[in-house]
PDB file of C-alpha atoms and ligand atoms in Angstrom:
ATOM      1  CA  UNK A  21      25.013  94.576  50.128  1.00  0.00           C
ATOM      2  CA  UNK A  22      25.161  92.211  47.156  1.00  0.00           C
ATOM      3  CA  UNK A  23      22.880  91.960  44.692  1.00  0.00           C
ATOM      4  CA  UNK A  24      21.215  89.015  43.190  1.00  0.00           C
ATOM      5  CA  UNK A  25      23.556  87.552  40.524  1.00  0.00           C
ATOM      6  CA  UNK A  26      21.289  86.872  36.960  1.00  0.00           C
ATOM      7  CA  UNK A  27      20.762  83.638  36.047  1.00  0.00           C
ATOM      8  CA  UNK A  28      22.859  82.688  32.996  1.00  0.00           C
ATOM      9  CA  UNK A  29      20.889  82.330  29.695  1.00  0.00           C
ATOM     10  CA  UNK A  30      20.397  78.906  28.881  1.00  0.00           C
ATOM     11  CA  UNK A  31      21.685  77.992  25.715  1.00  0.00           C
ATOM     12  CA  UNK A  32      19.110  76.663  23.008  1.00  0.00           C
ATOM     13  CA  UNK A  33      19.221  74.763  19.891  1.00  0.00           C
ATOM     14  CA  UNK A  34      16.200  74.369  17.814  1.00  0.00           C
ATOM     15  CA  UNK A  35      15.051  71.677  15.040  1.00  0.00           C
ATOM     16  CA  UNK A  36      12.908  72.037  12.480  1.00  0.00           C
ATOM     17  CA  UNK A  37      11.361  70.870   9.309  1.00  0.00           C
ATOM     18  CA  UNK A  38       9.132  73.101   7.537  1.00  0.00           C
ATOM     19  CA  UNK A  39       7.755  76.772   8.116  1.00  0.00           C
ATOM     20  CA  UNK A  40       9.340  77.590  11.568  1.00  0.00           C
ATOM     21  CA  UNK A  41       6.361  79.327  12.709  1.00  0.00           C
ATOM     22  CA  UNK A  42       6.601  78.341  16.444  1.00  0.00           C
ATOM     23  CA  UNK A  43      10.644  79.045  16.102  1.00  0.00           C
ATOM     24  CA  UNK A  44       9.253  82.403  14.926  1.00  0.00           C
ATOM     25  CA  UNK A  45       7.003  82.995  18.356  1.00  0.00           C
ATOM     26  CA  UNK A  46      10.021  81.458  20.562  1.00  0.00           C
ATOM     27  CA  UNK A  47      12.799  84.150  19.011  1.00  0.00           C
ATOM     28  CA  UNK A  48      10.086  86.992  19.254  1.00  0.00           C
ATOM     29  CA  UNK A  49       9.878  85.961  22.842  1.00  0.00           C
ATOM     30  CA  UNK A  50      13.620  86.041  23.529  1.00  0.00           C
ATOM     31  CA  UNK A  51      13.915  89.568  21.491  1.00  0.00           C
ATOM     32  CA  UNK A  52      11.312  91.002  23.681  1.00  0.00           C
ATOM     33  CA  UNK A  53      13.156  89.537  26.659  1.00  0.00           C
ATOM     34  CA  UNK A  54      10.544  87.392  27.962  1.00  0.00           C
ATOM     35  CA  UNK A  55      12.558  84.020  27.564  1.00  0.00           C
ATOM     36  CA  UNK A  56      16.464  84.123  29.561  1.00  0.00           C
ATOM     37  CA  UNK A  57      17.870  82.118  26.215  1.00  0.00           C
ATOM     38  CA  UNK A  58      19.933  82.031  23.600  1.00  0.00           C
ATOM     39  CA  UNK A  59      19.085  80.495  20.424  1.00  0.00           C
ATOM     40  CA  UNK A  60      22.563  78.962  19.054  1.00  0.00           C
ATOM     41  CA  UNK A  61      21.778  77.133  16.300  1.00  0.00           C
ATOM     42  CA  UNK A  62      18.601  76.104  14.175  1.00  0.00           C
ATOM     43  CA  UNK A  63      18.862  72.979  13.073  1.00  0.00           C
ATOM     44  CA  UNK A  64      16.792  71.646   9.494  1.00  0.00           C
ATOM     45  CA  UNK A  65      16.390  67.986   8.287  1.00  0.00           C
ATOM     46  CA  UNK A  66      15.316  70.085   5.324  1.00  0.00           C
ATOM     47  CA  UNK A  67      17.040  72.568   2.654  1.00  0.00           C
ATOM     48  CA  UNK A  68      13.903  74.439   1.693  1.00  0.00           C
ATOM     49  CA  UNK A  69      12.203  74.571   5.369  1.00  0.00           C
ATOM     50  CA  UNK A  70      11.076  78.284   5.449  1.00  0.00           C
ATOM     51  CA  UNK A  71      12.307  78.289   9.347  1.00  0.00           C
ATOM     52  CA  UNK A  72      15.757  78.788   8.135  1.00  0.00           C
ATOM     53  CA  UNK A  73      14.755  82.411   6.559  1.00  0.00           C
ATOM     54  CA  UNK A  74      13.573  82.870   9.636  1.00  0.00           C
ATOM     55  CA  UNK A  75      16.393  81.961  11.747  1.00  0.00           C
ATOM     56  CA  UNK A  76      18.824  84.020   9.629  1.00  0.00           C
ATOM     57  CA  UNK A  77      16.643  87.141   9.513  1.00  0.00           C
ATOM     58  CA  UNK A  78      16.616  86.984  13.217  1.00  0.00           C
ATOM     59  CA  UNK A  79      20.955  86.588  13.018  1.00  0.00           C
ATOM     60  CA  UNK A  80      20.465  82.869  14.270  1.00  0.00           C
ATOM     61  CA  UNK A  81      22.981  80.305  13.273  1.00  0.00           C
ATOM     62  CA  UNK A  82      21.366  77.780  10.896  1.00  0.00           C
ATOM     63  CA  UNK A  83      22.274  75.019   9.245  1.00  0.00           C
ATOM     64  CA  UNK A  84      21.101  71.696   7.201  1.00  0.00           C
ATOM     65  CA  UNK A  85      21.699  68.220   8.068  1.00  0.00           C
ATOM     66  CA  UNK A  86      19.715  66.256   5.370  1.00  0.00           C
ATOM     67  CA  UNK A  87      17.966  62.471   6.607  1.00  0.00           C
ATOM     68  CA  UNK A  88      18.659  61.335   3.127  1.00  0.00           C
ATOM     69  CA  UNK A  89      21.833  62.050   3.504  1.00  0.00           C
ATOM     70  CA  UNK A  90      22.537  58.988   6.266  1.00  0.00           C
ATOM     71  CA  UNK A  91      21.871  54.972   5.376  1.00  0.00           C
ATOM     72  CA  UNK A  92      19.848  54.746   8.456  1.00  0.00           C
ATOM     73  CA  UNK A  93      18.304  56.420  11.590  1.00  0.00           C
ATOM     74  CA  UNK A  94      20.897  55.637  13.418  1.00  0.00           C
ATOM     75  CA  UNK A  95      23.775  57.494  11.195  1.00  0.00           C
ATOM     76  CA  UNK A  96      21.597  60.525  10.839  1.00  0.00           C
ATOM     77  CA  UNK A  97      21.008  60.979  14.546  1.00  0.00           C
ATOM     78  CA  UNK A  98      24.787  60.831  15.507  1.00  0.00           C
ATOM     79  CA  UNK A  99      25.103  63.413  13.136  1.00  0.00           C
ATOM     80  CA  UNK A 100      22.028  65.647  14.376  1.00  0.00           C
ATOM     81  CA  UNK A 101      24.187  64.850  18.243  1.00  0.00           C
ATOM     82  CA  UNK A 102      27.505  65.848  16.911  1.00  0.00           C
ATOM     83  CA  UNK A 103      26.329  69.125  15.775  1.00  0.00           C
ATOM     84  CA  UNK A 104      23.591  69.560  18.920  1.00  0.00           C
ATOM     85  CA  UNK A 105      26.280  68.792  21.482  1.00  0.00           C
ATOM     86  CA  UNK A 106      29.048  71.336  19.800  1.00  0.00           C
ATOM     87  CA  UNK A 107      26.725  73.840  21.320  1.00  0.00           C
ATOM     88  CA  UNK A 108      26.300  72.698  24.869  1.00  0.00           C
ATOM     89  CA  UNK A 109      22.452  73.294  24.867  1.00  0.00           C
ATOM     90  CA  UNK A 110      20.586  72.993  28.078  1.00  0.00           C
ATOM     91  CA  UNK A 111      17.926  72.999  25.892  1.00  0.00           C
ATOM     92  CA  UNK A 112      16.975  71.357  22.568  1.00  0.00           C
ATOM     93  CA  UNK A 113      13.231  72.310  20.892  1.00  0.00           C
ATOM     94  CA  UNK A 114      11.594  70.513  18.374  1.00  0.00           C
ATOM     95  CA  UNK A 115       9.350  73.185  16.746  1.00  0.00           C
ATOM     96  CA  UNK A 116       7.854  70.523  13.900  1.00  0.00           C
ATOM     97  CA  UNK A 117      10.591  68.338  13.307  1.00  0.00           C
ATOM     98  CA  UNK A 118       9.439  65.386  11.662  1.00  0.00           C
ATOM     99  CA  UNK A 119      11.883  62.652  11.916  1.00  0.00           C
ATOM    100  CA  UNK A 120      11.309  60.036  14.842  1.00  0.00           C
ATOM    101  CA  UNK A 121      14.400  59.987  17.106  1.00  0.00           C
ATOM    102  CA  UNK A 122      16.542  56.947  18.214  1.00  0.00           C
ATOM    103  CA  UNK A 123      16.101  55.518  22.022  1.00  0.00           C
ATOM    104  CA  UNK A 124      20.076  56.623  22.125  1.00  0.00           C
ATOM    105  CA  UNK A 125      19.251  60.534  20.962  1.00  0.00           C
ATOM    106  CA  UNK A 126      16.249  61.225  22.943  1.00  0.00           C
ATOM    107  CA  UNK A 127      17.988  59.174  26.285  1.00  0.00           C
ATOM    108  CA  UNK A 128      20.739  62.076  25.402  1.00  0.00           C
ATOM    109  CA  UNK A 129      18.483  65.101  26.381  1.00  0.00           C
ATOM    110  CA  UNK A 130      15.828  63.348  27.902  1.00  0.00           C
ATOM    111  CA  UNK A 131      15.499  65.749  30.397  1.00  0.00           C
ATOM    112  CA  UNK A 132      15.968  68.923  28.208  1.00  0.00           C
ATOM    113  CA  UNK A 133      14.140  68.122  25.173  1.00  0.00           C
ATOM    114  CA  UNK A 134      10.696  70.061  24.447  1.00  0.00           C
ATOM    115  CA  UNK A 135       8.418  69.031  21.311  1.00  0.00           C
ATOM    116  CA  UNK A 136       4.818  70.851  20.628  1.00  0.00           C
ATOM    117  CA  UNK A 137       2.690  68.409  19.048  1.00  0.00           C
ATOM    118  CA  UNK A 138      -0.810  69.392  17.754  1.00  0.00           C
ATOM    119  CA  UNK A 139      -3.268  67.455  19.753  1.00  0.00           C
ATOM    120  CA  UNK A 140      -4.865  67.173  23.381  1.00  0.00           C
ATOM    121  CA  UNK A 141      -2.136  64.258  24.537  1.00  0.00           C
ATOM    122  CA  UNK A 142      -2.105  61.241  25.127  1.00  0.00           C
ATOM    123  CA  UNK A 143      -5.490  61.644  22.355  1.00  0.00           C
ATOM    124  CA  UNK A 144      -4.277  61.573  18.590  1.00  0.00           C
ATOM    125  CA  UNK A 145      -0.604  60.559  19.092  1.00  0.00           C
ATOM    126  CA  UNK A 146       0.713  60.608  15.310  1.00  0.00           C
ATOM    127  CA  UNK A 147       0.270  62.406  12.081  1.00  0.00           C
ATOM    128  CA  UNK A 148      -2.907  64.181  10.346  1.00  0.00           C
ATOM    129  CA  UNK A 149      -3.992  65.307  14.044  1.00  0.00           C
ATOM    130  CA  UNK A 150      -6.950  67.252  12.978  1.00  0.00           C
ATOM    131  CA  UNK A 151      -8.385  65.039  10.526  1.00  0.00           C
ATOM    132  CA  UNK A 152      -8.544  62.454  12.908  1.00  0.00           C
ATOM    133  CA  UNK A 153     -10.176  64.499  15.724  1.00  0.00           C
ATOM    134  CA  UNK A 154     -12.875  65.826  13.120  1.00  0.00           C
ATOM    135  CA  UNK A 155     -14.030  62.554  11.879  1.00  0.00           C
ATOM    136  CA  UNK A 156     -13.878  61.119  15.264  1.00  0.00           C
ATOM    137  CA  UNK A 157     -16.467  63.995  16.058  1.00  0.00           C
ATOM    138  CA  UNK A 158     -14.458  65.149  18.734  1.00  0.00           C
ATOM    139  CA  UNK A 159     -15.900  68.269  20.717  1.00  0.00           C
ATOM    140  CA  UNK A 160     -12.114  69.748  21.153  1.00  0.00           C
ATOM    141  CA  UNK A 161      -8.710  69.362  19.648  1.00  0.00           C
ATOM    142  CA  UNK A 162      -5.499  71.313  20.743  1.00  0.00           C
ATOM    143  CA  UNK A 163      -2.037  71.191  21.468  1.00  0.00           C
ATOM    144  CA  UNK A 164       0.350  69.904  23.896  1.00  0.00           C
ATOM    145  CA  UNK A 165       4.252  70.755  24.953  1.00  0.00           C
ATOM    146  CA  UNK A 166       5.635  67.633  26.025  1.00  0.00           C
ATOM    147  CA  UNK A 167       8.824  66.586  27.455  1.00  0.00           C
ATOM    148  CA  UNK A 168      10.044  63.872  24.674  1.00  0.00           C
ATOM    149  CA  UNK A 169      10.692  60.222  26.048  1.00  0.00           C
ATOM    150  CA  UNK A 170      11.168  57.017  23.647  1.00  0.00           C
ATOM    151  CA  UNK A 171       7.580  56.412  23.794  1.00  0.00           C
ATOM    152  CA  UNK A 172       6.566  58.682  20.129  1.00  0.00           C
ATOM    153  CA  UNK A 173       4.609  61.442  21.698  1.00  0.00           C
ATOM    154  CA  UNK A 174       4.394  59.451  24.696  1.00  0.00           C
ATOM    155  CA  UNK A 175       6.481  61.907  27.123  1.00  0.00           C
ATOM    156  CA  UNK A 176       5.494  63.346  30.084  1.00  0.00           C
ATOM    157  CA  UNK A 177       2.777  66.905  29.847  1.00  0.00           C
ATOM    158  CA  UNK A 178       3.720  69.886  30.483  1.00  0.00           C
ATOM    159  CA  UNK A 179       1.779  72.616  29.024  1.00  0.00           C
ATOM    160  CA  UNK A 180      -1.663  72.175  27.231  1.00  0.00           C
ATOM    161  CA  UNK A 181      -4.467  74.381  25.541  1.00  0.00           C
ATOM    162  CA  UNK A 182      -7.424  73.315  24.154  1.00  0.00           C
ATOM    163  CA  UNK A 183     -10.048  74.826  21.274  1.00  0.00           C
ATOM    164  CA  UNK A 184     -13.863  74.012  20.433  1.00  0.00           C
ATOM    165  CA  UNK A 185     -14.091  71.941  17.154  1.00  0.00           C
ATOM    166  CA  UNK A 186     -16.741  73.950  15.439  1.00  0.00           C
ATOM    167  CA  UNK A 187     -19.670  72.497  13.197  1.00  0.00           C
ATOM    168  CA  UNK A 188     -17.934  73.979  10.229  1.00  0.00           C
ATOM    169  CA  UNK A 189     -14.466  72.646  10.161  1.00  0.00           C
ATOM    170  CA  UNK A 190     -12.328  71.615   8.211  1.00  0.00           C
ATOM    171  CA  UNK A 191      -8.911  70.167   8.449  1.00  0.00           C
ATOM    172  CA  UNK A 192      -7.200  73.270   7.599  1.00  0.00           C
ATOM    173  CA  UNK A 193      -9.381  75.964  10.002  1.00  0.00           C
ATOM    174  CA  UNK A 194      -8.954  73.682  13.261  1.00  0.00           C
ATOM    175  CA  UNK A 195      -5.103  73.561  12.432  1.00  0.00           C
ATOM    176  CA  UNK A 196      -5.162  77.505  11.809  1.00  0.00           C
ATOM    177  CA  UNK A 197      -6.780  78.021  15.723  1.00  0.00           C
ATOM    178  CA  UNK A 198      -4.745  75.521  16.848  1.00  0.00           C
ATOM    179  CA  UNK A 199      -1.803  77.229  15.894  1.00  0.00           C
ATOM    180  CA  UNK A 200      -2.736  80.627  17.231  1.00  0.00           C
ATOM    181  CA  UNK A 201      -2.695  78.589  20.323  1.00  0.00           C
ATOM    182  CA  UNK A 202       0.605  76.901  19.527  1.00  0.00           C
ATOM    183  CA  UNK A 203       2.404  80.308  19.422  1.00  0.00           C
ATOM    184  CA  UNK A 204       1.128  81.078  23.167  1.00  0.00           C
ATOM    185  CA  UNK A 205       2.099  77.917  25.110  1.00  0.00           C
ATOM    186  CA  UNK A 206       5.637  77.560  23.551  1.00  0.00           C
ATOM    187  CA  UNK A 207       7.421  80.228  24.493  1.00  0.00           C
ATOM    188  CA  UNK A 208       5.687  80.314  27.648  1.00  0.00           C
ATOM    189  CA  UNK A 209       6.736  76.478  28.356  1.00  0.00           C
ATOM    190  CA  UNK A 210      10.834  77.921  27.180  1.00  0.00           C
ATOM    191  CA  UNK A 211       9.914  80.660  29.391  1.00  0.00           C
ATOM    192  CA  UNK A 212       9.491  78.292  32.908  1.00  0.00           C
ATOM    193  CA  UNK A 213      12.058  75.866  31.367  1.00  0.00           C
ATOM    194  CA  UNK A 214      14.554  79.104  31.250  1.00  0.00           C
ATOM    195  CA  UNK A 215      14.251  80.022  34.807  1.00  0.00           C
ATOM    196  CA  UNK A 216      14.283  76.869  35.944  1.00  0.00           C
ATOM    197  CA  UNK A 217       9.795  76.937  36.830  1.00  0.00           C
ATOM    198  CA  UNK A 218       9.801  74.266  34.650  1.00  0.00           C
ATOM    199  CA  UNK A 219      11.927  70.822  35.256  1.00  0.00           C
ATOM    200  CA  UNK A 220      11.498  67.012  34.832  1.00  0.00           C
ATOM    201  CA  UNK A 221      12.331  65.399  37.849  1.00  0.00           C
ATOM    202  CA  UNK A 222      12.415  61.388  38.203  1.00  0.00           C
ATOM    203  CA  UNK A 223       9.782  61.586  35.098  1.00  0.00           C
ATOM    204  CA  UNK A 224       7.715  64.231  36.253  1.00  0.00           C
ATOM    205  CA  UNK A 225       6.820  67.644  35.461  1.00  0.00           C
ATOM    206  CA  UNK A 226       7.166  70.118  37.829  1.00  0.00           C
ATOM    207  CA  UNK A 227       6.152  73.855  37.757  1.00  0.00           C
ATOM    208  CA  UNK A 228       7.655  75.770  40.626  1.00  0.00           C
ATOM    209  CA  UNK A 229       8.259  72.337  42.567  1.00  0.00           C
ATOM    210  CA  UNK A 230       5.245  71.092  42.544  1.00  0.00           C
ATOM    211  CA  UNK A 231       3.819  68.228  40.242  1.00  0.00           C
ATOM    212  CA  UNK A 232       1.630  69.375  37.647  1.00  0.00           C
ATOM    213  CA  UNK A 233      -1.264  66.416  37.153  1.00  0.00           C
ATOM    214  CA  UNK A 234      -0.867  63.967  34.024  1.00  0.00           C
ATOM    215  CA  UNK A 235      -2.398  66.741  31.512  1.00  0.00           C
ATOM    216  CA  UNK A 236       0.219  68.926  32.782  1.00  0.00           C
ATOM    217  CA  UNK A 237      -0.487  73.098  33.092  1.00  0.00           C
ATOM    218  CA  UNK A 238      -3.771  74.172  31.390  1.00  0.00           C
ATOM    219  CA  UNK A 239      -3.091  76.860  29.510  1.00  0.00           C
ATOM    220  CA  UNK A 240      -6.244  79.547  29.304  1.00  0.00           C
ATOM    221  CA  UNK A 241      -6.475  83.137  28.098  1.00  0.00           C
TER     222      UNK A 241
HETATM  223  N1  NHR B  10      11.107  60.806  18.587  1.00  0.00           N
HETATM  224  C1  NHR B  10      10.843  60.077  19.678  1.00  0.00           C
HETATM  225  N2  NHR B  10      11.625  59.010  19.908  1.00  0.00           N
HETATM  226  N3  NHR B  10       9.838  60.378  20.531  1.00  0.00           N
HETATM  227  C2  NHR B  10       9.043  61.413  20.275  1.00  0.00           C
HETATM  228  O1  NHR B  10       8.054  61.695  21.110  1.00  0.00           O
HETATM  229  C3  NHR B  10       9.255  62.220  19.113  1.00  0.00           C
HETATM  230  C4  NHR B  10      10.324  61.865  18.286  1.00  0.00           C
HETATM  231  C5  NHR B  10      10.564  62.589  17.109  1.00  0.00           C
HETATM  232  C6  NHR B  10       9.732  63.621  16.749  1.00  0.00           C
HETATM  233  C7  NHR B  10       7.638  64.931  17.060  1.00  0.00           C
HETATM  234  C8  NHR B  10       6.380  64.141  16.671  1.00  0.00           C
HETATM  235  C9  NHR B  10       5.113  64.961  16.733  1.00  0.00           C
HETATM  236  O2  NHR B  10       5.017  65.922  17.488  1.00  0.00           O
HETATM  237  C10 NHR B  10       8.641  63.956  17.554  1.00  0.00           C
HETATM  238  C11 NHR B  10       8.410  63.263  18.764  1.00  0.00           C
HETATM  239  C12 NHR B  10       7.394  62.751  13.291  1.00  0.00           C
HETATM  240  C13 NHR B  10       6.626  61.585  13.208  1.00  0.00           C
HETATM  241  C14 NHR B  10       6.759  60.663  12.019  1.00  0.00           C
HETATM  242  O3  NHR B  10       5.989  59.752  11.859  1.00  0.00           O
HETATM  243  C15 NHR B  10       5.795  61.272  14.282  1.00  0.00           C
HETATM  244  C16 NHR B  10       5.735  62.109  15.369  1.00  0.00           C
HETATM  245  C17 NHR B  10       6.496  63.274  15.464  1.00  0.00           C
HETATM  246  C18 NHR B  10       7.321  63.586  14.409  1.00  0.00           C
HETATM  247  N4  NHR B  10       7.759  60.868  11.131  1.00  0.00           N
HETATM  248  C19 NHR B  10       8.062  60.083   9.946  1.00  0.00           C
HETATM  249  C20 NHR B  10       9.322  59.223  10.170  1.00  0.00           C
HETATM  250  O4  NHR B  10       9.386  58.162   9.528  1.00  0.00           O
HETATM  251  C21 NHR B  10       8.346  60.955   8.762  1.00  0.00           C
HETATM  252  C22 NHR B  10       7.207  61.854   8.411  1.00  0.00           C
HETATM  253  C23 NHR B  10       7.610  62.964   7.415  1.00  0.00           C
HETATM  254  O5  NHR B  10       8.801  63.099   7.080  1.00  0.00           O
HETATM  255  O6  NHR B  10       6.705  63.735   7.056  1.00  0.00           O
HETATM  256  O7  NHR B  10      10.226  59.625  10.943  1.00  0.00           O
HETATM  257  O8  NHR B  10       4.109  64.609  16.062  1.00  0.00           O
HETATM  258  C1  GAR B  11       3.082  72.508  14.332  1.00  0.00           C
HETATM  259  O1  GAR B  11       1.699  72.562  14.220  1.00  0.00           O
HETATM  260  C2  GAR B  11       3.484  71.382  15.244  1.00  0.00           C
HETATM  261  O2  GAR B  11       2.555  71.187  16.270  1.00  0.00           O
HETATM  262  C3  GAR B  11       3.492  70.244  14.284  1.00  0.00           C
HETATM  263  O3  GAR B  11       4.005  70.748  13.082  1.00  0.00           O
HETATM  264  C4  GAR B  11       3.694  72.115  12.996  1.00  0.00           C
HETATM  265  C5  GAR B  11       4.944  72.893  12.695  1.00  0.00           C
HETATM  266  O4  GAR B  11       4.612  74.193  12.374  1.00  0.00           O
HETATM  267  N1  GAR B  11       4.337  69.197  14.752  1.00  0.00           N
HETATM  268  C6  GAR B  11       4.181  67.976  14.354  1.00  0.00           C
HETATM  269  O5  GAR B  11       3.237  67.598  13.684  1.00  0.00           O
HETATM  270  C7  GAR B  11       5.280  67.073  14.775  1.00  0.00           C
HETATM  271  N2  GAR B  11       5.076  65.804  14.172  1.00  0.00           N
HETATM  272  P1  GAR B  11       5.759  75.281  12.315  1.00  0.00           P
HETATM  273  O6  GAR B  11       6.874  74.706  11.465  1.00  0.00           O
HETATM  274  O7  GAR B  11       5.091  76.452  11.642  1.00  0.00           O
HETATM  275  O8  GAR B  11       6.181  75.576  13.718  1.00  0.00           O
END
């Protein structure tokens, strides 16, 4: 009798740009076993982004690589590919990175490359998400985990959760909720993507080899 050989752990790289909050649910989720990764190396456009405490507090690898730094995008994103590819990821996250990508980078790991963006795609592609979707007098906002194409927030669905917009709101209190949300759907998205549940194939999502529709998986307590 043999038994099943583990899956390796796939090997992760993450980049950020601020307060690392989402890194912070996706290494609590690989401590508590739940994700089958590695986290090799955090990855900051920024010096003072708080997601590098985190990273080193959890004994992950971080570094800097500054935009201003480069003449141009181009220049900065061989950089950001140099040091991505010196790991061998088979997975790169952007957990609020905030620097549009080349066509060359994303092309790179189009297949492997996860962003969380705070709206109900394809609605309120962009910046100052919640803002928009309270003047607009939108009845729900919410967050998406998308596979990241060339198109800016344009890539294919894959996990998505959704909160009322309540009379009350401001700015501030929808981003709050939408974050609590944010926490759940990421490292459950890394989770599928680690044992292979999760997979792009010819530019569509699948979940256990089957198509998920265009809104991709709806995530619900
Ligand atoms: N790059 C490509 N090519 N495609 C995507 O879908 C990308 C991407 C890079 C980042 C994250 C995205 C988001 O979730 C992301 C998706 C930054 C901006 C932006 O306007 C827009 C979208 C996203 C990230 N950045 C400004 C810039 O000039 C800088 C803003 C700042 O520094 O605060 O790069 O929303
Ligand atoms: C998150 O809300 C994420 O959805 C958003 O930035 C925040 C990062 O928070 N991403 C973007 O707006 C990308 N343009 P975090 O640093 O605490 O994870």
């Amino acid at each position: 009798m043999t038994s099943p050989v583990p899956a390796a752990a796939k090997r992760i790289v993450v980049l950020i740009s601020g307060s690392g909050s989402n890194l912070q649910a996706i290494i609590d989720a690989v401590n508590a076993g739940r994700i089958n990764g590695k986290i090799e190396m955090v990855i900051s456009n920024k010096d003072d982004a708080y997601g590098l405490e985190r990273a080193r507090q959890a004994d992950i690898p971080g570094c800097v690589i500054r935009h201003t730094d480069y003449s141009d995008r181009d220049s900065f994103d061989q950089a950001l590919i140099a040091e991505i590819d010196s790991h061998s990821p088979d997975l790169v996250i952007l957990a609020g990175f905030m620097r549009i990508f080349t066509p060359e980078f994303v092309n790179r790991y189009s297949d492997r490359m996860l962003n969380i963006h705070p709206s109900l795609l394809p609605k309120y592609k962009g910046l100052n998400t919640h803002q928009r979707a309270i003047e607009d007098g939108e009845a729900r906002h919410g967050c998406t985990v998308h596979f990241v194409t060339e198109e800016l927030d344009g890539g294919p669905l894959a996990v998505q959760a959704a909160v009322d917009i309540l009379p009350d709101d401001t700015a501030d209190s929808l981003q709050q909720r939408v974050h609590t949300q944010e926490h759940k759907i990421y490292p459950l998205a890394v989770e599928w993507f680690c044992n292979d549940r999760l997979q792009l194939v010819s530019g569509q999502v699948q979940l256990d080899g089957s198509s998920l529709d265009s809104q991709g998986y709806q995530f619900t307590e």
